[in-house]
XYZ file of C-alpha atoms in Angstrom:
766
model
C 13.867 -5.179 -56.302
C 13.663 -8.923 -55.462
C 10.186 -10.399 -54.905
C 9.099 -10.874 -51.300
C 8.830 -14.626 -51.809
C 12.539 -14.791 -52.683
C 13.444 -12.619 -49.684
C 11.421 -14.966 -47.521
C 13.389 -17.974 -48.816
C 16.711 -16.171 -48.494
C 15.923 -15.167 -44.893
C 15.094 -18.762 -44.048
C 18.393 -19.964 -45.551
C 20.401 -17.389 -43.576
C 18.570 -18.424 -40.440
C 19.284 -22.111 -41.121
C 22.986 -21.317 -41.531
C 22.863 -19.325 -38.260
C 23.732 -16.064 -40.045
C 21.458 -13.990 -37.813
C 22.530 -10.493 -38.866
C 22.266 -11.340 -42.568
C 18.851 -12.924 -42.028
C 17.625 -9.805 -40.215
C 18.974 -7.487 -42.902
C 17.294 -9.531 -45.644
C 13.979 -9.593 -43.766
C 14.035 -5.821 -43.379
C 14.422 -5.386 -47.128
C 10.939 -6.854 -47.404
C 9.232 -5.510 -44.297
C 10.167 -1.911 -45.087
C 7.997 -2.123 -48.196
C 4.237 -1.486 -48.155
C 2.186 -4.631 -47.603
C 1.455 -6.110 -51.052
C -1.964 -7.022 -52.427
C -1.404 -10.551 -53.857
C -2.030 -13.201 -51.235
C 1.253 -15.083 -51.795
C 3.224 -11.830 -51.466
C 1.259 -10.812 -48.353
C 2.019 -14.158 -46.691
C 5.734 -13.694 -47.356
C 5.612 -10.122 -45.995
C 3.880 -11.325 -42.813
C 6.473 -14.107 -42.276
C 9.325 -11.596 -42.776
C 7.834 -9.152 -40.296
C 7.387 -11.915 -37.731
C 10.955 -13.110 -38.269
C 12.228 -9.549 -37.852
C 10.417 -9.251 -34.528
C 11.723 -12.649 -33.367
C 15.269 -11.630 -34.217
C 14.937 -8.374 -32.282
C 13.535 -10.217 -29.274
C 16.317 -12.826 -29.416
C 18.787 -9.940 -29.211
C 17.141 -8.662 -26.047
C 15.246 -5.837 -27.768
C 11.760 -6.950 -26.769
C 10.286 -3.431 -26.859
C 11.506 -2.894 -30.398
C 10.164 -6.324 -31.379
C 6.665 -5.697 -30.041
C 6.629 -2.199 -31.547
C 7.483 -3.677 -34.934
C 4.573 -6.125 -34.703
C 2.210 -3.338 -33.656
C 3.294 -1.120 -36.574
C 0.901 -2.503 -39.158
C -0.414 -0.690 -42.251
C -4.031 0.457 -42.261
C -5.031 -2.113 -44.867
C -3.825 -5.072 -42.799
C -6.554 -7.697 -42.518
C -8.206 -8.906 -39.332
C -6.447 -12.289 -39.633
C -3.073 -10.597 -40.033
C -3.633 -8.371 -37.009
C -4.769 -11.353 -34.957
C -1.664 -13.312 -35.989
C 0.628 -10.423 -35.028
C -0.991 -10.076 -31.612
C -0.535 -13.809 -31.048
C 3.148 -13.521 -32.008
C 3.469 -10.501 -29.683
C 2.071 -12.578 -26.849
C 4.536 -15.373 -27.600
C 7.543 -13.051 -27.598
C 6.477 -11.391 -24.353
C 5.867 -14.785 -22.775
C 9.363 -15.963 -23.653
C 10.762 -12.712 -22.244
C 9.011 -13.421 -18.917
C 6.588 -10.487 -19.330
C 3.500 -12.510 -18.548
C 0.979 -9.747 -17.863
C 1.631 -7.888 -21.162
C 1.666 -11.279 -22.912
C -1.784 -12.015 -21.508
C -3.068 -8.688 -22.802
C -1.691 -9.426 -26.287
C -3.312 -12.856 -26.385
C -6.599 -11.376 -25.144
C -6.552 -8.787 -27.948
C -5.986 -11.535 -30.471
C -9.006 -13.400 -29.124
C -11.258 -10.345 -29.340
C -10.516 -9.352 -32.970
C -13.709 -10.810 -34.376
C -16.321 -11.020 -31.587
C -19.019 -12.022 -34.080
C -17.481 -15.499 -34.484
C -16.799 -18.248 -31.979
C -13.840 -20.302 -33.102
C -11.365 -22.697 -31.583
C -8.644 -20.107 -32.187
C -10.430 -17.543 -30.057
C -10.743 -20.063 -27.261
C -7.056 -20.954 -27.618
C -5.889 -17.333 -27.469
C -8.070 -16.447 -24.482
C -6.872 -19.598 -22.707
C -3.292 -18.476 -23.312
C -4.191 -15.002 -22.028
C -5.499 -16.540 -18.811
C -2.437 -18.790 -18.410
C -0.097 -15.840 -18.932
C -1.901 -13.764 -16.317
C -1.838 -16.686 -13.891
C 1.923 -17.080 -14.338
C 2.267 -13.312 -13.856
C 0.541 -13.545 -10.477
C -2.694 -11.883 -11.579
C -5.236 -14.329 -10.159
C -8.228 -12.026 -10.710
C -7.208 -11.380 -14.301
C -6.712 -15.069 -15.007
C -10.163 -15.891 -13.585
C -11.712 -13.264 -15.854
C -9.861 -14.521 -18.948
C -10.635 -18.227 -18.262
C -14.274 -17.334 -17.698
C -14.317 -15.620 -21.123
C -12.534 -18.604 -22.693
C -15.108 -20.981 -21.253
C -17.939 -18.793 -22.576
C -16.340 -18.780 -26.041
C -15.961 -22.569 -25.902
C -19.596 -22.956 -24.868
C -20.829 -20.720 -27.682
C -18.719 -22.596 -30.187
C -20.041 -25.933 -28.856
C -16.487 -27.071 -28.046
C -17.438 -29.511 -25.283
C -13.915 -30.842 -24.736
C -12.570 -27.298 -24.307
C -15.381 -26.525 -21.813
C -14.239 -29.567 -19.785
C -10.547 -28.750 -19.997
C -10.832 -25.038 -19.219
C -13.566 -25.569 -16.618
C -11.348 -27.901 -14.559
C -8.584 -25.327 -14.533
C -10.958 -22.459 -13.758
C -12.518 -24.357 -10.859
C -9.077 -24.809 -9.280
C -8.226 -21.114 -9.643
C -11.583 -20.035 -8.260
C -10.812 -22.206 -5.247
C -7.492 -20.390 -4.848
C -9.264 -17.028 -4.612
C -11.900 -18.500 -2.252
C -14.838 -18.178 -4.667
C -16.115 -21.574 -3.614
C -19.671 -21.399 -4.967
C -18.446 -20.345 -8.432
C -15.781 -23.076 -8.274
C -18.404 -25.730 -7.506
C -20.656 -24.609 -10.374
C -17.814 -24.469 -12.907
C -16.263 -27.744 -11.721
C -19.567 -29.592 -12.020
C -20.064 -28.288 -15.565
C -16.540 -29.345 -16.500
C -17.064 -32.836 -15.089
C -20.387 -33.281 -16.895
C -18.930 -31.981 -20.160
C -15.932 -34.351 -19.917
C -18.184 -37.341 -19.311
C -20.420 -36.307 -22.222
C -17.390 -36.009 -24.509
C -15.893 -39.250 -23.217
C -12.569 -37.619 -22.315
C -11.380 -39.416 -19.162
C -8.375 -37.262 -18.270
C -10.470 -34.048 -18.308
C -13.119 -35.742 -16.166
C -10.392 -36.810 -13.747
C -9.039 -33.239 -13.547
C -12.539 -31.889 -12.891
C -13.204 -34.532 -10.220
C -9.904 -33.760 -8.505
C -10.715 -30.027 -8.605
C -14.103 -30.712 -7.019
C -12.570 -32.969 -4.378
C -9.940 -30.363 -3.529
C -12.691 -27.760 -3.197
C -14.693 -29.887 -0.804
C -11.549 -30.725 1.138
C -10.635 -27.077 1.867
C -14.305 -26.330 2.615
C -14.275 -28.984 5.332
C -16.791 -31.189 3.540
C -14.621 -34.304 3.817
C -17.423 -36.780 3.009
C -18.177 -34.976 -0.262
C -14.435 -34.835 -0.992
C -14.242 -38.613 -0.553
C -17.177 -39.027 -2.952
C -15.432 -37.013 -5.673
C -12.144 -38.832 -5.130
C -14.060 -42.095 -5.423
C -15.481 -41.013 -8.800
C -11.982 -40.115 -9.848
C -10.681 -43.510 -8.714
C -13.212 -45.324 -10.890
C -12.098 -43.320 -13.951
C -8.443 -43.899 -13.162
C -8.763 -47.662 -12.809
C -10.950 -47.954 -15.886
C -8.405 -46.134 -18.029
C -5.187 -47.404 -16.320
C -3.705 -43.908 -15.887
C -0.579 -44.257 -13.715
C 0.198 -40.581 -13.161
C -3.415 -39.754 -12.420
C -3.401 -42.618 -9.877
C -0.419 -41.008 -8.129
C -2.124 -37.596 -8.095
C -5.223 -39.162 -6.599
C -3.157 -41.035 -3.981
C -1.809 -37.692 -2.759
C -5.416 -36.460 -2.270
C -6.354 -39.581 -0.320
C -3.328 -38.924 1.897
C -4.350 -35.304 2.511
C -7.874 -36.427 3.342
C -6.543 -38.999 5.797
C -4.370 -36.367 7.513
C -7.226 -33.863 7.722
C -9.676 -36.329 9.309
C -7.025 -37.819 11.640
C -7.458 -41.286 10.149
C -5.579 -43.869 12.291
C -4.239 -45.386 9.051
C -3.029 -41.994 7.798
C 0.699 -42.865 7.999
C 0.198 -45.936 5.792
C -1.889 -43.901 3.333
C 0.846 -41.286 3.192
C 3.519 -43.932 2.631
C 1.492 -45.442 -0.233
C 1.032 -41.980 -1.769
C 4.752 -41.273 -1.547
C 5.567 -44.557 -3.289
C 3.043 -43.806 -6.055
C 4.418 -40.293 -6.581
C 7.982 -41.564 -6.856
C 7.007 -44.331 -9.266
C 5.125 -41.837 -11.478
C 8.067 -39.413 -11.225
C 5.812 -36.676 -9.857
C 8.454 -34.926 -7.761
C 6.244 -32.048 -6.650
C 3.506 -34.381 -5.471
C 6.196 -36.348 -3.632
C 7.231 -33.153 -1.816
C 3.615 -32.447 -0.867
C 3.206 -35.957 0.524
C 6.481 -35.630 2.441
C 5.055 -32.480 4.087
C 1.938 -34.444 5.055
C 4.197 -37.028 6.655
C 5.816 -34.217 8.654
C 2.383 -33.218 9.999
C 1.857 -36.768 11.257
C 5.316 -36.818 12.826
C 4.555 -33.529 14.585
C 1.312 -34.905 15.971
C 3.148 -37.958 17.277
C 5.804 -35.759 18.959
C 8.659 -37.251 16.901
C 10.456 -33.926 16.750
C 13.844 -35.423 15.955
C 12.452 -36.698 12.594
C 10.462 -33.579 11.824
C 13.162 -31.212 10.552
C 14.865 -33.774 8.255
C 11.482 -34.670 6.805
C 10.638 -31.015 6.153
C 14.054 -30.467 4.573
C 13.411 -33.396 2.197
C 10.038 -31.870 1.323
C 11.417 -28.371 0.609
C 14.872 -28.947 -0.922
C 13.758 -30.213 -4.396
C 11.220 -27.406 -4.689
C 13.813 -24.776 -3.758
C 16.190 -26.129 -6.395
C 13.452 -26.149 -9.019
C 12.143 -22.689 -8.110
C 8.641 -24.152 -7.647
C 7.336 -21.246 -5.565
C 3.646 -22.189 -5.611
C 4.190 -25.781 -4.445
C 6.804 -24.597 -1.972
C 4.298 -22.195 -0.439
C 1.827 -25.083 -0.003
C 4.514 -27.231 1.586
C 5.453 -24.338 3.908
C 1.889 -24.221 5.181
C 1.918 -27.945 5.972
C 5.320 -27.401 7.620
C 3.787 -24.638 9.781
C 1.041 -27.019 10.850
C 3.584 -29.743 11.634
C 5.698 -27.370 13.748
C 2.630 -26.048 15.535
C 1.452 -29.565 16.381
C 4.933 -30.398 17.678
C 4.911 -27.433 20.094
C 7.178 -25.094 18.104
C 4.926 -22.068 17.499
C 7.723 -19.582 16.736
C 9.020 -21.721 13.910
C 5.456 -22.261 12.698
C 4.995 -18.480 12.449
C 8.135 -18.199 10.325
C 7.036 -20.948 7.946
C 3.605 -19.345 7.534
C 5.234 -15.961 6.919
C 7.300 -17.429 4.066
C 4.151 -18.731 2.407
C 2.380 -15.380 2.889
C 5.011 -13.519 0.885
C 4.286 -15.617 -2.191
C 0.526 -15.683 -1.592
C 0.376 -11.882 -1.370
C 2.468 -11.423 -4.513
C 0.127 -13.542 -6.645
C -3.199 -12.964 -4.892
C -3.607 -16.555 -3.652
C -6.372 -15.829 -1.141
C -6.758 -19.399 0.053
C -3.086 -19.739 1.069
C -3.145 -16.296 2.663
C -6.234 -17.134 4.715
C -4.764 -20.442 5.815
C -1.451 -18.797 6.730
C -3.243 -16.137 8.780
C -5.157 -18.845 10.645
C -1.971 -20.803 11.404
C -0.184 -17.620 12.488
C -2.987 -16.653 14.874
C -2.965 -20.119 16.429
C 0.817 -20.134 16.719
C 0.964 -16.699 18.332
C -1.665 -17.689 20.860
C 0.340 -20.814 21.718
C 3.614 -18.810 21.880
C 2.086 -16.319 24.300
C 1.063 -19.192 26.566
C 4.335 -21.081 26.390
C 7.233 -18.693 25.760
C 9.179 -17.077 28.632
C 9.886 -13.377 28.775
C 12.768 -11.975 26.765
C 16.292 -11.877 28.124
C 17.079 -8.981 30.539
C 19.974 -7.928 28.323
C 17.680 -7.421 25.358
C 15.352 -5.296 27.481
C 18.230 -3.178 28.726
C 19.443 -2.609 25.160
C 15.967 -1.602 24.037
C 15.665 0.840 26.935
C 19.015 2.406 26.024
C 17.942 2.702 22.415
C 14.589 4.205 23.430
C 16.338 6.903 25.478
C 18.772 7.648 22.629
C 16.065 7.879 19.996
C 13.797 9.944 22.248
C 16.533 12.525 22.789
C 17.434 12.969 19.109
C 15.664 15.779 17.280
C 17.559 16.043 13.976
C 16.105 13.632 11.449
C 19.360 12.669 9.618
C 21.118 11.846 12.901
C 18.029 10.006 14.141
C 17.999 7.801 11.019
C 21.701 7.007 11.537
C 20.960 5.980 15.112
C 18.100 3.730 13.986
C 20.147 1.937 11.356
C 23.060 1.459 13.792
C 20.653 0.106 16.422
C 19.143 -2.352 13.931
C 22.561 -3.540 12.811
C 23.811 -4.333 16.311
C 20.575 -5.208 18.093
C 19.889 -8.223 15.862
C 23.527 -8.958 14.900
C 22.824 -8.365 11.196
C 25.327 -8.026 8.384
C 23.418 -5.188 6.690
C 20.722 -2.791 7.865
C 18.619 -0.234 6.000
C 16.046 2.371 6.965
C 13.450 3.015 4.261
C 10.961 5.910 4.339
C 8.058 6.611 2.000
C 8.501 9.874 0.094
C 5.733 12.355 -0.726
C 4.705 10.259 -3.744
C 4.402 7.153 -1.558
C 7.512 5.489 -3.015
C 10.042 3.788 -0.692
C 13.451 5.456 -0.474
C 16.559 4.222 1.378
C 17.526 7.030 3.772
C 20.137 5.240 5.875
C 22.261 2.107 5.358
C 25.109 0.309 7.095
C 27.067 -2.915 6.732
C 28.786 -4.596 9.654
C 32.237 -4.531 8.026
C 32.015 -0.943 6.771
C 31.774 -1.900 3.102
C 29.208 -0.460 0.699
C 25.887 -2.011 1.798
C 24.266 -2.106 -1.623
C 20.477 -2.162 -1.640
C 17.769 -4.129 0.217
C 15.380 -6.501 -1.496
C 12.763 -4.298 -3.157
C 10.152 -7.071 -3.180
C 10.522 -7.721 0.544
C 10.344 -3.994 1.343
C 7.327 -3.438 -0.915
C 5.531 -6.440 0.585
C 6.211 -5.205 4.118
C 4.905 -1.708 3.371
C 1.875 -3.054 1.529
C 0.896 -5.498 4.290
C 1.890 -3.253 7.190
C 3.621 -6.086 9.018
C 6.924 -7.954 9.053
C 8.226 -10.210 6.299
C 10.672 -12.983 7.208
C 12.864 -14.760 4.651
C 14.892 -17.363 6.475
C 16.533 -18.770 3.344
C 17.492 -16.462 0.473
C 17.914 -19.499 -1.779
C 14.134 -19.729 -1.936
C 13.785 -16.237 -3.405
C 14.867 -15.601 -6.995
C 14.589 -11.843 -6.588
C 17.154 -11.972 -3.760
C 19.500 -14.428 -5.458
C 19.696 -12.099 -8.467
C 21.120 -9.175 -6.476
C 24.883 -8.933 -6.813
C 25.412 -7.463 -3.341
C 23.516 -10.313 -1.689
C 25.362 -12.979 -3.683
C 28.728 -11.362 -2.964
C 28.082 -11.199 0.777
C 26.678 -14.786 0.858
C 23.622 -13.584 2.725
C 21.029 -16.188 3.660
C 18.275 -14.557 5.728
C 16.329 -11.278 5.563
C 13.874 -9.549 7.865
C 11.833 -6.427 7.235
C 9.557 -4.717 9.792
C 7.319 -1.706 9.114
C 7.547 1.619 10.986
C 4.031 2.829 11.704
C 2.369 6.143 12.415
C -0.902 4.938 13.876
C -2.136 2.343 11.399
C -0.223 3.838 8.445
C 3.195 2.554 7.393
C 5.688 5.425 7.008
C 8.694 3.253 6.289
C 10.487 0.068 7.246
C 13.637 -1.331 8.834
C 15.303 -4.025 6.745
C 18.150 -6.293 7.886
C 19.795 -9.351 6.396
C 22.448 -11.779 7.557
C 24.708 -14.684 6.626
C 23.053 -16.633 9.444
C 19.834 -18.582 8.882
C 19.310 -19.890 12.408
C 15.582 -20.231 13.070
C 16.005 -19.375 16.762
C 18.012 -16.240 16.036
C 15.484 -15.104 13.432
C 12.643 -15.554 15.919
C 14.374 -13.398 18.532
C 15.445 -10.890 15.893
C 11.852 -10.495 14.765
C 10.722 -9.576 18.251
C 13.589 -7.142 18.828
C 13.286 -5.492 15.445
C 9.516 -5.161 15.883
C 10.120 -3.307 19.155
C 12.809 -1.122 17.552
C 10.486 -0.280 14.650
C 7.802 0.807 17.118
C 10.216 3.166 18.845
C 11.615 4.378 15.522
C 8.152 5.103 14.076
C 7.325 7.416 16.975
C 10.762 9.069 16.923
C 10.701 9.691 13.160
C 7.193 11.116 13.309
C 8.183 13.465 16.166
C 11.389 14.518 14.405
C 9.484 15.275 11.216
C 6.901 17.315 13.132
C 9.653 19.222 14.902
C 11.491 19.887 11.640
C 8.284 21.082 10.004
C 7.511 23.333 12.984
C 10.993 24.844 12.908
C 10.726 25.392 9.150
C 7.368 27.080 9.595
C 8.788 29.266 12.363
C 11.697 30.271 10.152
C 9.383 31.166 7.292
C 7.180 33.165 9.661
C 10.199 35.053 10.948
C 11.344 35.817 7.390
C 7.861 37.073 6.471
C 7.714 39.181 9.637
C 11.081 40.728 8.753
C 9.998 41.439 5.184
C 6.704 43.138 6.109
C 8.111 45.257 8.963
C 9.668 47.954 6.742
C 6.659 48.479 4.431
C 4.341 48.650 7.446
C 6.604 51.203 9.104
C 6.407 53.344 5.979
C 2.616 53.073 5.909
C 2.310 54.053 9.580
C 4.634 57.030 9.202
C 2.850 58.235 6.049
C -0.536 58.000 7.765
C 0.767 59.851 10.823
C 2.236 62.655 8.694
C -0.999 63.089 6.733
C -2.995 63.333 9.970
C -0.592 65.998 11.305
C -1.055 68.148 8.163
C -4.623 68.862 9.233
C -7.446 70.243 7.095
C -8.633 66.770 6.117
C -12.289 65.714 6.001
C -13.444 63.750 9.020
C -13.775 60.504 7.051
C -10.211 60.837 5.741
C -8.934 61.587 9.216
C -10.628 58.457 10.601
C -9.300 56.330 7.742
C -5.726 57.500 8.280
C -5.921 56.888 12.022
C -7.237 53.380 11.324
C -4.381 52.750 8.861
C -1.791 53.886 11.369
C -3.265 51.865 14.239
C -3.530 48.675 12.252
C -0.070 49.046 10.758
C 1.475 49.538 14.198
C -0.473 46.561 15.570
C 0.860 44.299 12.840
C 4.358 45.726 13.340
C 4.103 44.770 17.003
C 3.176 41.218 16.047
C 6.106 41.097 13.630
C 8.498 42.286 16.370
C 7.270 39.550 18.685
C 7.850 36.923 16.018
C 11.342 38.197 15.245
C 12.351 38.424 18.904
C 10.662 35.113 19.711
C 9.198 36.963 22.689
C 6.197 35.425 24.444
C 3.445 37.773 25.549
C 3.314 38.845 29.169
C -0.101 39.039 30.877
C -0.814 42.254 32.763
C -3.902 44.012 34.115
C -6.069 45.407 31.326
C -9.553 46.885 31.139
C -11.507 44.638 28.818
C -14.098 47.371 28.223
C -11.459 49.934 27.195
C -9.724 47.534 24.810
C -12.995 46.468 23.249
C -14.311 50.026 22.874
C -11.122 51.148 21.117
C -11.232 48.265 18.675
C -14.917 48.797 18.017
C -14.113 52.389 17.144
C -11.392 51.246 14.703
C -13.754 48.765 13.085
C -16.618 51.243 12.822
C -15.240 52.734 9.626
C -15.290 49.362 7.843
C -18.767 48.687 9.235
C -20.178 51.929 7.896
C -18.700 51.334 4.454
C -20.579 48.001 4.334
C -23.830 49.568 5.514
C -23.608 48.034 8.993
C -23.642 49.591 12.456
C -21.505 48.679 15.488
C -23.165 49.160 18.891
C -21.005 49.046 22.011
C -22.063 48.840 25.631
C -20.007 48.414 28.830
C -21.397 47.689 32.312
C -19.456 47.269 35.543
C -15.810 46.544 36.342
C -14.130 44.364 33.644
C -10.453 44.426 34.604
C -8.784 41.152 33.712
C -5.254 39.713 33.516
C -4.239 39.134 29.871
C -1.623 39.838 27.224
C -2.907 43.110 25.674
C -1.711 42.411 22.119
C -3.145 38.889 22.141
C -6.413 40.143 23.633
C -6.690 42.677 20.818
C -6.242 39.875 18.293
C -9.085 37.887 19.874
C -11.490 40.849 19.941
C -10.568 41.855 16.383
C -11.217 38.313 15.142
C -14.667 38.253 16.776
C -15.562 41.655 15.291
C -14.365 40.664 11.825
C -16.302 37.410 11.998
C -19.511 39.213 13.003
C -19.223 41.856 10.304
C -18.567 39.186 7.702
C -21.805 37.373 8.479
C -24.104 40.408 8.960
C -26.113 41.727 6.045
C -26.130 45.434 5.138
C -28.527 47.449 7.281
C -28.206 45.205 10.344
C -26.196 45.939 13.493
C -23.440 44.102 15.323
C -23.791 44.402 19.081
C -20.762 44.333 21.399
C -21.254 44.209 25.142
C -18.716 44.040 27.996
C -20.024 43.357 31.467
C -18.420 42.747 34.858
C -20.264 40.042 36.762
C -18.626 39.806 40.163
C -15.857 37.245 39.769
C -15.907 37.219 35.950
C -16.071 39.545 32.949
C -17.959 38.765 29.770
C -17.419 39.915 26.213
C -20.445 39.298 23.969
C -20.373 39.822 20.197
C -23.676 39.230 18.409
C -24.519 39.486 14.748
C -27.840 39.261 12.903
C -26.701 36.963 10.123
C -27.898 33.461 9.195
C -26.407 31.861 12.277
C -24.153 28.808 12.529
C -25.295 25.438 11.067
C -26.174 23.100 13.949
C -23.743 20.478 12.677
C -20.841 22.940 12.940
C -21.565 24.377 16.400
C -19.621 21.729 18.360
C -16.509 22.242 16.196
C -16.718 25.908 15.212
C -13.523 26.754 17.157
C -11.436 24.039 15.490
C -8.836 24.894 12.866
C -10.040 24.806 9.279
C -13.747 24.997 10.145
C -15.756 27.669 8.344
C -19.451 28.286 8.824
C -19.925 29.559 5.221
C -18.157 29.781 1.856
C -17.080 33.396 2.423
C -13.342 32.838 2.147
C -10.688 32.639 4.834
C -8.822 29.659 6.215
C -10.918 28.835 9.250
C -8.205 29.999 11.684
C -9.655 33.169 13.286
C -11.962 31.504 15.788
C -9.374 28.829 16.623
C -6.829 31.564 17.398
C -9.458 33.401 19.469
C -10.165 30.330 21.595
C -6.450 29.792 22.223
C -5.995 33.390 23.382
C -9.057 33.364 25.646
C -8.055 30.083 27.264
C -4.464 31.323 27.735
C -5.977 34.164 29.820
C -7.783 31.606 31.980
C -11.125 32.106 30.252
C -13.521 30.201 28.049
C -15.555 30.920 24.939
C -18.715 29.510 23.457
C -20.888 30.123 20.426
C -24.649 29.807 20.116
C -27.452 30.671 17.764
C -29.948 33.276 18.910
C -33.702 32.717 18.761
C -36.106 35.371 17.642
C -34.178 37.885 15.550
C -31.644 35.194 14.602
C -27.911 35.490 14.219
C -25.024 34.072 16.234
C -23.526 35.182 19.519
C -20.009 34.557 20.802
C -19.477 34.828 24.569
C -15.931 35.033 25.959
C -15.690 34.790 29.752
C -12.585 35.851 31.747
C -11.752 35.716 35.466
C -12.006 39.196 36.945
C -8.621 40.644 37.998
C -8.700 39.607 41.669
C -9.851 36.080 40.780
C -7.262 35.879 38.044
C -4.468 36.815 40.463
C -5.680 34.226 42.940
C -5.707 31.610 40.162
C -2.206 32.675 39.081
C -0.926 32.358 42.643
C -2.471 28.937 43.100
C -0.861 27.692 39.891
C 2.503 29.132 40.871
């Protein structure tokens, strides 16, 4: 077996000759062995394992590579484990998996918390940078804060200055201004103490930027002045250009009469220093000045020159900043609709990476633009209104959900003249699912942009992408590339304040005016669709419940018939004890009552009100319930006074009375009575059921008749009293509950119109 040192050399030679497979095979000969004890052998083993992981990652097998680095023997040292986590972070970073890379670097930094070394600071700094690139602003702030603490503890003053300047900028992005000021000041002081000019400049710029967005322009000027002194003293050309861009922004913000000259100087400095992104920012500032001066004909070309290089470079963060300046320029030039679209583009990126400052600024610009648009814009075209009315009628008349979804996607496709349209609904797990899709030419529509859909559902409002070229996630989709699509629009469908889905459209056209109109139309369609989908779902669920109820009614009818017949036959035999006779009669009566309910469900037959004697019905049901009451050691007392003829469905009335009796018996202790009283009182009849239990909690009294409300933990579903109220009110009556003083307990009072009054009420309603 060749020594590991020789395998290490052989692997390096294969790698140098670009014999990748042979190099990997040689490396595995060594890494499959246990880790050796001698230090020179261990070093070779570590290098071989790292090379093996790098080779796997280069072949696209990043999961296998990271798993190989994580698979360390128990006797691996702390330094070896730290090294492997660092390498894991590097591989994940190169694979574009920034968040996992950040976690790997953070684990490397935490391996030996008892020491404070430059390596720990370095790894935690990389962890923060990875999380920042991955869009995790909160995670990056946490990691940079830890890195700065490590640098402080290790007395690494230069690192405190370097990391502090970066952290101050990120804290500004998440609107933690006080923390940003504290960290930025420490970074500036540390840089001056260490005599490192470029870190001091970075800290001063961060502090100036912070004061600028906070509106403290005088303080911003002070910090930029400190920066200028450092720049001139050290003759730093690129730093001078970066500072010039800040002076230009300050001049624009304070409406300095010399702002255009300041902007021109900043643009020259950025171009000379070859700072293309700063040049784009300055160009956007120039657009703001042009908008204020009303030079609209120069505005769009200037904005195009500001955005085009950033789009080509994929510089999303800088592009979002430029979009916000563009929104301000368009707003100042009296083009609020276009300003809203520019702000919306910036919001998509800001939401994805948690850039609170950009999101706040975009929301402010959007609010101002919408207010201006409402003042200035005329009403929509009559044709659009007519089309929306036709769509509203069509959607309102559709009850089957699949056909409704087809109508919605067709309406979206033609209403906004899109090339593709999709309807997305959230499933039970809360995940978006495409439920309907169309393309204008009948071809396979493919799939919508998942990032746009997810952002729309998360925010609960529309997302506008007026140029697909700006979005890497859209450019990567084969269907979008094949169809040469350029613009996308996604609007949420809401049920109240909750998003239940979205309508997504995209098009080959990127006209700003058409997108503005499309947004309004699609927003209106989504409003109609949200209501229609919710109603269709409710109807479908109701029909499904009705079908299940009918099936259950059918299944229980035969067993109940057998029970009723058996009870009847036993009663007819005679010679039974009185208690058995009563029990069988109760069984038969209850079985036939439930059979009657089952028949009504199966026949879908509504009950028919007819004259009934409330006292007779109540007395019979009290007699049936007496057996159960006696078994539980309770007594049922019944009393009837006066004429109590009412107009009601007899079967439904029996259900209401039975529910009240069952409720009273359930809450009455053994040895206490339940009192039932029916009384005719001129134009009304009252049914009173009183128990001597603990009563109803005061907090529940106002809602005791609502579905799902129970006054105690004694089982049930909280439906009995809700059903009772429905039945009483269907008979023209009312019901209330109250707690009794003195002996305690609760009393339920159902009041019905007496028969003559009920007939008069029925005639008046007819």
